[in-house]
CSV table of C-alpha atoms in Angstrom, one decimal:
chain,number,residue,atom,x,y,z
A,1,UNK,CA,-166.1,48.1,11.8
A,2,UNK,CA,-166.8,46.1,8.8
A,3,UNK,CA,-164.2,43.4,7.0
A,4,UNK,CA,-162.9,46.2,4.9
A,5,UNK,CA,-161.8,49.1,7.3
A,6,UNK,CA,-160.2,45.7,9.3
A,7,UNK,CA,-158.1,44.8,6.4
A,8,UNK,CA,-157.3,48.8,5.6
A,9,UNK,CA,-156.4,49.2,9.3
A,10,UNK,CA,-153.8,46.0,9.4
A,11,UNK,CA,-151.9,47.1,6.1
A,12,UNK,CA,-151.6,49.9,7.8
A,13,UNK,CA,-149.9,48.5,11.0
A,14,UNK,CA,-146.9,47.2,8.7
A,15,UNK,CA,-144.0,49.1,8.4
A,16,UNK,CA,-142.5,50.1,5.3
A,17,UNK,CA,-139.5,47.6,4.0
A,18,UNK,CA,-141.5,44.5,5.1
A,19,UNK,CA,-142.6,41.6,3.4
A,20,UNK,CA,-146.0,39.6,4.3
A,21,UNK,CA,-145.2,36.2,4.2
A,22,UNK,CA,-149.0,33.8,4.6
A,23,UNK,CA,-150.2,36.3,6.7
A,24,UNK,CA,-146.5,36.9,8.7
A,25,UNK,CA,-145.1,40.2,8.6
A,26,UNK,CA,-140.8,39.7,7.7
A,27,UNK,CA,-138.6,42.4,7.9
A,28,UNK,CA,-135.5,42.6,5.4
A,29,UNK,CA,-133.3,41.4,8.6
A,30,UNK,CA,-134.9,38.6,8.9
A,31,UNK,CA,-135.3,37.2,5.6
A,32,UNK,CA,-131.2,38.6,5.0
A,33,UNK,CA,-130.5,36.1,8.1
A,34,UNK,CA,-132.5,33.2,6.8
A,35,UNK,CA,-130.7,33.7,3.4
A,36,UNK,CA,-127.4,33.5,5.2
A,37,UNK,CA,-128.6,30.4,7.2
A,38,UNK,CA,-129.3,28.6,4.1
A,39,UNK,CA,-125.9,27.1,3.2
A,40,UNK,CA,-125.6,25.1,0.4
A,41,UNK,CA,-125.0,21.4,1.1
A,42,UNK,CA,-121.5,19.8,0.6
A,43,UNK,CA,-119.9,23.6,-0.4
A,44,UNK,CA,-116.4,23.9,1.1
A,45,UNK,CA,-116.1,26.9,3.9
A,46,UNK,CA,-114.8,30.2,3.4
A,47,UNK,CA,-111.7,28.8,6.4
A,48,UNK,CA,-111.2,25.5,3.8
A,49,UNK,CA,-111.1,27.6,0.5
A,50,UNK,CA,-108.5,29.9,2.4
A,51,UNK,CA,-106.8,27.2,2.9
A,52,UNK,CA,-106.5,26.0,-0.1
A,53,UNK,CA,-105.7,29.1,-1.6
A,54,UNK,CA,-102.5,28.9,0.6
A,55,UNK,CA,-101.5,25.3,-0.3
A,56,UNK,CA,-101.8,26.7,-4.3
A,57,UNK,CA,-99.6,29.7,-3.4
A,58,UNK,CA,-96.9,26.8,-1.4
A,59,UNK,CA,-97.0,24.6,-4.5
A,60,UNK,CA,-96.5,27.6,-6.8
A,61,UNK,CA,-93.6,29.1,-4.2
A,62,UNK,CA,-92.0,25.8,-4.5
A,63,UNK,CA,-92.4,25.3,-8.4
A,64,UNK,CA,-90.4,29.0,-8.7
A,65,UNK,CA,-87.7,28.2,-6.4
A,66,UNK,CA,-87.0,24.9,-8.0
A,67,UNK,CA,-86.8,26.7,-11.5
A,68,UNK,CA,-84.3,29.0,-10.4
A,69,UNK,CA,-82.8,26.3,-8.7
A,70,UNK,CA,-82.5,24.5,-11.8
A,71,UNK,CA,-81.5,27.6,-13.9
A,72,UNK,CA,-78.8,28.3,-11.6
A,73,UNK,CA,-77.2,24.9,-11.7
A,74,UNK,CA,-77.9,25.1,-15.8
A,75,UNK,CA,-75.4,27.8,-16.0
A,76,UNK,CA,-72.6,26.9,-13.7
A,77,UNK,CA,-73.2,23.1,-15.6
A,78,UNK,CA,-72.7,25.7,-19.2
A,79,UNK,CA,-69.6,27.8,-17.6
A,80,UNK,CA,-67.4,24.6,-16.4
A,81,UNK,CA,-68.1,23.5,-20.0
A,82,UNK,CA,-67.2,26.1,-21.9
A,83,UNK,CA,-64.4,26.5,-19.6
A,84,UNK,CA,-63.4,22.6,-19.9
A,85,UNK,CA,-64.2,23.1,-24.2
A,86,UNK,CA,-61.4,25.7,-23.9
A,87,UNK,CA,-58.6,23.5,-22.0
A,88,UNK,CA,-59.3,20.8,-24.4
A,89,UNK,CA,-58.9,23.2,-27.6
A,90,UNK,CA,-55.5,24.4,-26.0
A,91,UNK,CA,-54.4,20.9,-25.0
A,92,UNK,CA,-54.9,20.0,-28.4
A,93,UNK,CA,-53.5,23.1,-30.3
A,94,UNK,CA,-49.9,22.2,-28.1
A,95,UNK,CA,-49.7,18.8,-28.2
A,96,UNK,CA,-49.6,19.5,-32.2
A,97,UNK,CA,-46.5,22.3,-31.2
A,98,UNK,CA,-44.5,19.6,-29.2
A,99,UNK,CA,-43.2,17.8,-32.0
A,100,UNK,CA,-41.5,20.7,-33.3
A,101,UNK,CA,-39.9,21.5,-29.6
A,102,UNK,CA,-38.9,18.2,-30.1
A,103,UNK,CA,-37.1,18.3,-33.5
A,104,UNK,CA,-35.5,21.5,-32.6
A,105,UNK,CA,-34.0,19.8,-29.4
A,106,UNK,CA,-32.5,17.1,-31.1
A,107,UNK,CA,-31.3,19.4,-33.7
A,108,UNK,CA,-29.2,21.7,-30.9
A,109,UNK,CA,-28.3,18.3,-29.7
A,110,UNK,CA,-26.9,17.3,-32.7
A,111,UNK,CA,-24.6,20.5,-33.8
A,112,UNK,CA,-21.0,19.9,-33.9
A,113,UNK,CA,-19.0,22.1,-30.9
A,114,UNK,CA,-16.8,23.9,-34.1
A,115,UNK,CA,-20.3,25.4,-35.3
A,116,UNK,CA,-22.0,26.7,-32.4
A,117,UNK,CA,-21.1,30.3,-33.0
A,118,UNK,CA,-22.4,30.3,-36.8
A,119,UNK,CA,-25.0,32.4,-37.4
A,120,UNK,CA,-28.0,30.3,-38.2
A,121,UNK,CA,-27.5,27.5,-35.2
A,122,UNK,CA,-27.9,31.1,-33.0
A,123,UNK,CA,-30.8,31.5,-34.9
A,124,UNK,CA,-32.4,28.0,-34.2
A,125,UNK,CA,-31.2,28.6,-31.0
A,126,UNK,CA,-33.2,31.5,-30.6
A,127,UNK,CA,-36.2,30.3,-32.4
A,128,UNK,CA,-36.2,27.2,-30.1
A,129,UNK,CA,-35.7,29.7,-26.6
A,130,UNK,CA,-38.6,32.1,-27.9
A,131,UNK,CA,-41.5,28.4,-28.2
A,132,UNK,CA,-40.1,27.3,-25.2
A,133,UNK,CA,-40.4,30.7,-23.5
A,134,UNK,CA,-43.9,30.8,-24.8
A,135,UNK,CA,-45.1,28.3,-24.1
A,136,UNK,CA,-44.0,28.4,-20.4
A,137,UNK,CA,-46.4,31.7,-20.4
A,138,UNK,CA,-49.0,29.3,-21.1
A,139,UNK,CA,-48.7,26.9,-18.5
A,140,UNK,CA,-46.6,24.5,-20.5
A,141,UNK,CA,-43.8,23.0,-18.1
A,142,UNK,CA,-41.5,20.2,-18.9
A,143,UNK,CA,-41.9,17.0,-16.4
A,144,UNK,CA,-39.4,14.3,-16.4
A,145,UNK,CA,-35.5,14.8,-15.2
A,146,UNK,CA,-32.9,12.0,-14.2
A,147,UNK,CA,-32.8,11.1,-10.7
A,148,UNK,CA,-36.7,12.0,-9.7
A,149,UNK,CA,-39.1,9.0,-8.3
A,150,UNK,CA,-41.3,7.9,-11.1
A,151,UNK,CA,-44.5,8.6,-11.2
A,152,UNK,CA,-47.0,6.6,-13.7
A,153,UNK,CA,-49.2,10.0,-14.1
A,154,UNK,CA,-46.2,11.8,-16.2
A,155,UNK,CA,-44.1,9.2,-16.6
A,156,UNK,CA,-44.3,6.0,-19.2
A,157,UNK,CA,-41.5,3.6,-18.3
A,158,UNK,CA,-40.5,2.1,-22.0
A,159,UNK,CA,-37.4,0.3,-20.3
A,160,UNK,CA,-36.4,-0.8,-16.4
A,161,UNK,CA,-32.9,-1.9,-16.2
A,162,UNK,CA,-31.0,-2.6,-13.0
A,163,UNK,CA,-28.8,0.1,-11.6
A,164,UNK,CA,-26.5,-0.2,-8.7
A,165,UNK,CA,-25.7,3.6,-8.6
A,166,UNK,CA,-29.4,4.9,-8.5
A,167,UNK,CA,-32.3,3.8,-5.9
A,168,UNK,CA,-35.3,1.4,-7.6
A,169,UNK,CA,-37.9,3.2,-8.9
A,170,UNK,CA,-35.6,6.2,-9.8
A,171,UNK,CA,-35.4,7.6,-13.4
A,172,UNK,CA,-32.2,6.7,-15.0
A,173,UNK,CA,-32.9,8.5,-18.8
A,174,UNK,CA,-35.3,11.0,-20.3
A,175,UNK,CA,-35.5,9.4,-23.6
A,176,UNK,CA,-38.7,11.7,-24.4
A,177,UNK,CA,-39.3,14.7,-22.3
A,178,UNK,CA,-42.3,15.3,-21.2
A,179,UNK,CA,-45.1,18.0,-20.6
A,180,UNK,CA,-47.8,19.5,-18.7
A,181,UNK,CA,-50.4,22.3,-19.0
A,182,UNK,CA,-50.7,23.6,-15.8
A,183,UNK,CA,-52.3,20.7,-13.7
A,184,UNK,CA,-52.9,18.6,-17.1
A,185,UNK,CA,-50.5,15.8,-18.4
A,186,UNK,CA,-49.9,17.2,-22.3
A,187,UNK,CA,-47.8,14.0,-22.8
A,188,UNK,CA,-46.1,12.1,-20.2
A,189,UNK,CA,-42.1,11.6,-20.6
A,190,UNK,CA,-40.6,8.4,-22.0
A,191,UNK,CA,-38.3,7.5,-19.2
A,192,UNK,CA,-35.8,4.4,-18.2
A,193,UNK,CA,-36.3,3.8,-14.7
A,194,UNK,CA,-33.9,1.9,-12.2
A,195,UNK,CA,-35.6,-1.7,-11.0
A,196,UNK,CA,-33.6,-4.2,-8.5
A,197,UNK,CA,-30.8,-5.8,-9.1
A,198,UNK,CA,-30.7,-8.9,-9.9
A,199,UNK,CA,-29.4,-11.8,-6.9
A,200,UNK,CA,-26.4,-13.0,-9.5
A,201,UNK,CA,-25.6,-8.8,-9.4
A,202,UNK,CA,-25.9,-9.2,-5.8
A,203,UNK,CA,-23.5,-12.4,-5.2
């Protein structure tokens, strides 16, 4: 056989999707697998970039929840103030109405007994029962009567005086009444409130 018919007869004796590597015959298996083999050095695993991946998806979990978090507390923060804006724009509208309650009860305080049936002191009679009904359908109460304990949250004592018929501490006079808006102090009463006697009272 000479050289020719030898190299002829050997390419024949490869099969079909090989490769002749220095002489070596590779089949596409092999050379797939030494790809595969031939990992790149210091290139993170398909395990670490997984998990990764995962830490990414916690941080971005935990970045959501503490947005609507926030946004949740945001608008309970925005309804207490709008609802705190409104009590202060009605505390402020009545406290400029009192005055007038006030002039109308010194007025019916004021009218002679012979003139209580003429016509126009039942008219400010009316017109002062009408603002004070109204303003009871707003939450407007009067604080302050004779003979409660005083309390420095509606009360302001202008004047303690010793009192042998009323307990120390007790409310002797309304000199100013007072007012509140529900649970709010519109303006706390002017009162004169009972203090000890004295020891010369007492001897």
């Amino acid at each position: 056989m000479s050289r020719n018919d030898a190299k002829k007869s050997k390419e024949k004796d490869v099969q079909p999707d090989t490769t002749v590597v220095e002489g070596e015959v590779v089949t596409p298996e092999e050379e797939t697998q030494g790809q595969q083999e031939e990992v790149t050095p210091g290139a993170p695993s398909l395990e670490q970039q997984l998990a990764g991946e995962q830490q990414k998806s916690a941080e971005y979990l935990d970045q959501l929840k503490r947005s609507q978090a926030d946004f949740i507390n945001y608008r309970r923060r925005s309804r207490q103030e709008q609802v705190e804006a409104r009590a202060s724009g009605e505390m402020a509208l009545l406290e400029r109405i009192l005055p007038v309650l006030d002039d109308l009860g010194r007025a019916m305080a004021s009218v002679p007994s012979e003139l209580t049936d003429n016509a126009w002191v039942e008219g400010v009679m009316l017109t002062s029962r009408q603002l004070t009904n109204t303003l009871e359908q707003l939450g407007v109460t009067p604080v302050g009567e004779p003979g409660e304990p005083f309390d420095p949250y509606k009360h302001d004592a202008i004047l303690r005086m010793p009192s042998p018929q009323h307990d120390e501490g007790t409310i002797i006079q309304v000199v100013r009444p007072g007012y509140m808006l529900k649970d709010r102090v519109l303006r706390p009463a002017q009162v004169v409130v009972a203090s000890a006697p004295s020891q010369e009272e007492n001897s």
